[in-house]
PDB file of C-alpha atoms in Angstrom:
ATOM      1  CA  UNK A  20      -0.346 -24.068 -12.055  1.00 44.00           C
ATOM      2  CA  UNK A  21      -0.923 -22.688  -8.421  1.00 66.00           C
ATOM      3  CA  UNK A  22      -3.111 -20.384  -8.061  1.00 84.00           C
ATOM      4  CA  UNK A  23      -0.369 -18.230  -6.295  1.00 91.00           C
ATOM      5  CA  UNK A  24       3.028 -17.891  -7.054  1.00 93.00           C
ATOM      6  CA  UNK A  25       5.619 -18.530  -4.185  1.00 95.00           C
ATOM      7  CA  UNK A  26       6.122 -14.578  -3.207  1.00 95.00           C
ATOM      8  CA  UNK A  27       2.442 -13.663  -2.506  1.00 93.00           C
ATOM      9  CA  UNK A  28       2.544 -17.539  -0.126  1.00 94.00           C
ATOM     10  CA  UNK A  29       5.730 -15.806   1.411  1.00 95.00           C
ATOM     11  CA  UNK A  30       4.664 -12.190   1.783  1.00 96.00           C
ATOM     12  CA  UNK A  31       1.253 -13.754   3.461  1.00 94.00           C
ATOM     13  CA  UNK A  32       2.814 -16.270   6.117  1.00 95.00           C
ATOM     14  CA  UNK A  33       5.548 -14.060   6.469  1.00 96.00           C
ATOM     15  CA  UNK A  34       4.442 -10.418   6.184  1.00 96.00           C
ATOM     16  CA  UNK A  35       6.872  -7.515   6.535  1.00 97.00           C
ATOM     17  CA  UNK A  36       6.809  -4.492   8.242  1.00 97.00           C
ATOM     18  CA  UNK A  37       3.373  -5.408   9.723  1.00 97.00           C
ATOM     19  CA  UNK A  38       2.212  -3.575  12.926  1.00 97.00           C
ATOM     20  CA  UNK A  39       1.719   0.653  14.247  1.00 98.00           C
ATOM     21  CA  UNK A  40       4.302   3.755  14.210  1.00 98.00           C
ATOM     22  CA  UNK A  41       2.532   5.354  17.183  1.00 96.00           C
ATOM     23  CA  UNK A  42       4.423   8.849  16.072  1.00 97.00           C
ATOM     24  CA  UNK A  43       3.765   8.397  12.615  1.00 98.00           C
ATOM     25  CA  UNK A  44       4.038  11.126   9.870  1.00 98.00           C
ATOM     26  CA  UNK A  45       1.762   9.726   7.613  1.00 98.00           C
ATOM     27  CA  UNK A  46      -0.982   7.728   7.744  1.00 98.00           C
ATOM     28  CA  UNK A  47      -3.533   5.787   4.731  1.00 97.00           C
ATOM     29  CA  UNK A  48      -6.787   4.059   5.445  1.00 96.00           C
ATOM     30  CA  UNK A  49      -8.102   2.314   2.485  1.00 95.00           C
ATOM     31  CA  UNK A  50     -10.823  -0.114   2.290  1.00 91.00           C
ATOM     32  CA  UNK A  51     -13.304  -1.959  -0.290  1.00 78.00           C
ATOM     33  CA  UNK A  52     -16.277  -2.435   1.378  1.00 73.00           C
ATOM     34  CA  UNK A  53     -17.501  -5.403  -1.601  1.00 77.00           C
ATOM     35  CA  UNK A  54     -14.512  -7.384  -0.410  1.00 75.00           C
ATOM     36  CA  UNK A  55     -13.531  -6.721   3.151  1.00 85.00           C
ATOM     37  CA  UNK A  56     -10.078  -5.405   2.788  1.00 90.00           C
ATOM     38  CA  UNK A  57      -9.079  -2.807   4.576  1.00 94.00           C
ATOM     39  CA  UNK A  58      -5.423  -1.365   4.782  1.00 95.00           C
ATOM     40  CA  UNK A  59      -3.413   1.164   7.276  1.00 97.00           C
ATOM     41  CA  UNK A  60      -0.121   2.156   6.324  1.00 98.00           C
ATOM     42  CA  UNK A  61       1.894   4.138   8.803  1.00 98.00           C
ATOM     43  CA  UNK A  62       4.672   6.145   7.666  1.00 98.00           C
ATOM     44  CA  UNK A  63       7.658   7.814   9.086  1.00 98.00           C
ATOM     45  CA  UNK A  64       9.471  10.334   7.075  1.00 98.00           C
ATOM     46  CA  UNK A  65      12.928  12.270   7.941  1.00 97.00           C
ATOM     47  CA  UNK A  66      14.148  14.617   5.084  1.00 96.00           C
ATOM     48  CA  UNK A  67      11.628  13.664   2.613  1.00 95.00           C
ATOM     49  CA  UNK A  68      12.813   9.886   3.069  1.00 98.00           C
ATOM     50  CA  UNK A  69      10.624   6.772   4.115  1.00 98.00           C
ATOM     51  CA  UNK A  70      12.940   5.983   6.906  1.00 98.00           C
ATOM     52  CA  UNK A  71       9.822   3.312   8.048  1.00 98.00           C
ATOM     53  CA  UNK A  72       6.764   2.285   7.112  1.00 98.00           C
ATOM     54  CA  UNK A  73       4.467  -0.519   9.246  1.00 98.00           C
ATOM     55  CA  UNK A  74       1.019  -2.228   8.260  1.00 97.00           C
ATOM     56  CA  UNK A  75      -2.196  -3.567   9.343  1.00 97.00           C
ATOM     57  CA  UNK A  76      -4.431  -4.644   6.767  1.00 95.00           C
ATOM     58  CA  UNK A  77      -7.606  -7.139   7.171  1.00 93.00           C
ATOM     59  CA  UNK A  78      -8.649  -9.412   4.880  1.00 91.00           C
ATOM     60  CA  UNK A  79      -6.858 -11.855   2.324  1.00 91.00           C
ATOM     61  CA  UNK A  80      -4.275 -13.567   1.972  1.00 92.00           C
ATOM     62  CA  UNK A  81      -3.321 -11.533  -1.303  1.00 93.00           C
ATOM     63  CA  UNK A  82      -4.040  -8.111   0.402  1.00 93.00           C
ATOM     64  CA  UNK A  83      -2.354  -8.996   2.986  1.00 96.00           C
ATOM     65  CA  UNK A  84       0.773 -10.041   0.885  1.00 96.00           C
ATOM     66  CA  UNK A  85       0.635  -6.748  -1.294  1.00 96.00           C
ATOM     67  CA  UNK A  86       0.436  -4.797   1.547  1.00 97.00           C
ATOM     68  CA  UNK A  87       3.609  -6.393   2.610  1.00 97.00           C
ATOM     69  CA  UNK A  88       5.334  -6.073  -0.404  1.00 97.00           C
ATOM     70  CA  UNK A  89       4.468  -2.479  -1.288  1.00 97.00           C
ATOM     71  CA  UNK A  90       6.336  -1.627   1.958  1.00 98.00           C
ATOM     72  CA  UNK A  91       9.784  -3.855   1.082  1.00 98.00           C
ATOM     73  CA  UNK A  92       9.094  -1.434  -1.899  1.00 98.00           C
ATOM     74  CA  UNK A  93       8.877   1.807  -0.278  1.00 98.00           C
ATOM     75  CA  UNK A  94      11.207   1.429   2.722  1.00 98.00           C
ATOM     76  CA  UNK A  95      14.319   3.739   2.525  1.00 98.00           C
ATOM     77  CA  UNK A  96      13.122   5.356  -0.644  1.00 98.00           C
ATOM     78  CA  UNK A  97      11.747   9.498  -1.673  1.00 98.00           C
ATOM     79  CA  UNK A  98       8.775  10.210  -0.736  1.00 96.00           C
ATOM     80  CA  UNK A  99       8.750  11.267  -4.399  1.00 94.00           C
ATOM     81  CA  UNK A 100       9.804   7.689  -5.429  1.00 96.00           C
ATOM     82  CA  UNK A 101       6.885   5.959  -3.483  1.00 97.00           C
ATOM     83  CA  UNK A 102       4.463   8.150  -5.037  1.00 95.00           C
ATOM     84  CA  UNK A 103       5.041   6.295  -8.219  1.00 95.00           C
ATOM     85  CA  UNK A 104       4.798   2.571  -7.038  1.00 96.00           C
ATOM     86  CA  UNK A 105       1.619   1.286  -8.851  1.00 94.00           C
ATOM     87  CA  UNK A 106       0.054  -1.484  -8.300  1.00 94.00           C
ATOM     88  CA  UNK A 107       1.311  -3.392 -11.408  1.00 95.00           C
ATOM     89  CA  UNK A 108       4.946  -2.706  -9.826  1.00 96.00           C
ATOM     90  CA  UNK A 109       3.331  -4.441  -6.438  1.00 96.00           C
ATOM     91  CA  UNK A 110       1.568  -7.359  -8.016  1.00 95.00           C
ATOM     92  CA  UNK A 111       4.932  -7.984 -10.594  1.00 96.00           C
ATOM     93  CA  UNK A 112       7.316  -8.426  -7.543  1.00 96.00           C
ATOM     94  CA  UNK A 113       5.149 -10.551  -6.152  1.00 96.00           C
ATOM     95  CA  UNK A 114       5.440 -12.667  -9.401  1.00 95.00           C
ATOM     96  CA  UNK A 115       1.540 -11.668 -10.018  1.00 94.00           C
ATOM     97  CA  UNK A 116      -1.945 -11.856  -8.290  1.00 92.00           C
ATOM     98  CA  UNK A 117      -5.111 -13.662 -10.013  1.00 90.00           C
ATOM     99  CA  UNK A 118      -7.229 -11.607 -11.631  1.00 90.00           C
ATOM    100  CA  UNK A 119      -9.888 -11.501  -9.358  1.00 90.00           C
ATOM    101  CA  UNK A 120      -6.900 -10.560  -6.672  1.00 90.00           C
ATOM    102  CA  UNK A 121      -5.834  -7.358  -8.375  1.00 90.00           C
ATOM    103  CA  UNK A 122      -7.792  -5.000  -6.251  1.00 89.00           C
ATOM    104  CA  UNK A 123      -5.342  -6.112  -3.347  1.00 89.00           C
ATOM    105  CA  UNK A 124      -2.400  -4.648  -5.374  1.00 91.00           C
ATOM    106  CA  UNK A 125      -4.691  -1.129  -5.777  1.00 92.00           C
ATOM    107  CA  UNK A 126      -5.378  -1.405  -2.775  1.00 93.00           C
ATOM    108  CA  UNK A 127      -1.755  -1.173  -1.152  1.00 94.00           C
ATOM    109  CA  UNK A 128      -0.996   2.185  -3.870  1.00 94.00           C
ATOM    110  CA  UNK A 129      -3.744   3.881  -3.045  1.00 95.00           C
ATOM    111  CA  UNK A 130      -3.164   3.417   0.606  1.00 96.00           C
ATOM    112  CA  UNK A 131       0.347   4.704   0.086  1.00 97.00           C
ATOM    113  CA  UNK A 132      -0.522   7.795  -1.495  1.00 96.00           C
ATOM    114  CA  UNK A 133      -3.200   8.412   1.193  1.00 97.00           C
ATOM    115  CA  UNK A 134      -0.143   8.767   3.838  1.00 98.00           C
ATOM    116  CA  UNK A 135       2.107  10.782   1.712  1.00 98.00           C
ATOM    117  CA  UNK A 136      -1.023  12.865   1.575  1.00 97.00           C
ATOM    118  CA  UNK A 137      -1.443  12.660   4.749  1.00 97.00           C
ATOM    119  CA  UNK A 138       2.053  13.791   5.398  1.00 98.00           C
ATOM    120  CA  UNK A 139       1.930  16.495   2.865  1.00 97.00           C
ATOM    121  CA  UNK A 140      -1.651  17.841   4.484  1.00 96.00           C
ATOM    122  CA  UNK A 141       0.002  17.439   7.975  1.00 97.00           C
ATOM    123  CA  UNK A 142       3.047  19.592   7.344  1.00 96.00           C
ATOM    124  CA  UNK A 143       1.340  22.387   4.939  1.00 95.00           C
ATOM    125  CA  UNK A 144       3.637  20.592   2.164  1.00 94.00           C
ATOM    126  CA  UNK A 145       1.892  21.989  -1.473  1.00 92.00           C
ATOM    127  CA  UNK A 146       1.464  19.032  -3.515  1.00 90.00           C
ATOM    128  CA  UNK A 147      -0.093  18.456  -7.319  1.00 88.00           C
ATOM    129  CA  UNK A 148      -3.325  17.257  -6.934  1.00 88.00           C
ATOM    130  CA  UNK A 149      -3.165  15.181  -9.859  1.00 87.00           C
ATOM    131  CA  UNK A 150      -0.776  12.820  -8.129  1.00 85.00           C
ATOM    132  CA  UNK A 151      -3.359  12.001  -5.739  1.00 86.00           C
ATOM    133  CA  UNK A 152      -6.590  11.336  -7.516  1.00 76.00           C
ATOM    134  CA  UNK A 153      -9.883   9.637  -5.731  1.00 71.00           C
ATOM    135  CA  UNK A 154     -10.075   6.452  -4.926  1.00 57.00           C
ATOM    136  CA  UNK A 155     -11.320   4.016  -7.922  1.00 53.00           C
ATOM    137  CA  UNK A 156     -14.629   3.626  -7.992  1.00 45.00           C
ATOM    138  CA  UNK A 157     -15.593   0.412  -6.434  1.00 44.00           C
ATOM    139  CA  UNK A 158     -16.399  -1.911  -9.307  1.00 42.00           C
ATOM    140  CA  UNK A 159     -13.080  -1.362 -10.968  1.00 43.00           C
ATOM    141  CA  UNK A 160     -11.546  -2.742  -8.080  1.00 42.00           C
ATOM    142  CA  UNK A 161     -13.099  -5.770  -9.073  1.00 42.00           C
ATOM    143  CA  UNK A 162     -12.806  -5.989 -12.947  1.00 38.00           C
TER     144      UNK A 162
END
């Protein structure tokens, strides 16, 4: 069996939605200092809609595909919507990461919900905390 399926080999040699909203309404850093990765999601939002979203993420080939898909996921949906993509949802449309590759797929959710927060913060939008917890601590990220 390959070590990954067709969709992550698609998502990395043909990533979408990858570059910079200059104006953007939202904006997640996350990174895993172990591994390398490090993602930026820009967001645009008009009447609580993700009307675009863009990427730039360093490091592998798998964070670089679930940082692709997670935005095919998010694009033209709530802002409410997006807030519940995990990354199980990421790594399943992507017909599954290794293991060892999971981390990617946090990764991408937790950079999500850092520009929603961002947005939220930004605008004075009240928010439940609980919807935004801190990041994982770093070893999960590689159990």
């Amino acid at each position: 069996m390959a070590l990954y399926s067709e969709k992550v080999m698609d998502h990395f040699q043909n990533p979408r939605n990858v570059g910079k909203i200059d104006d953007a309404d939202g904006i997640g850093e996350v990174g895993n200092a172990r591994c390398g990765d490090i993602m930026k999601i820009y967001l645009k939002i008009e009447n609580g809609i993700i009307v675009d979203v863009k990427f730039n993420t360093f490091g592998c080939g798998s964070a670089i595909a679930s940082s692709s898909m997670a935005t095919e996921l998010i694009k033209g949906k709530p802002l409410t919507e997006a807030l519940t993509l995990t990354n199980k949802a990421v790594a399943e449309a992507l017909d599954g990461l290794p293991a060892h590759k999971m981390h990617c797929s946090v990764l991408a959710e937790e950079a999500i919900r850092a520009a929603i927060k961002d947005y939220y913060d930004k605008n004075g939008i009240a928010y439940d905390k609980a919807d935004f917890p801190e990041h994982k601590d770093e070893d999960e990220h590689h159990a």
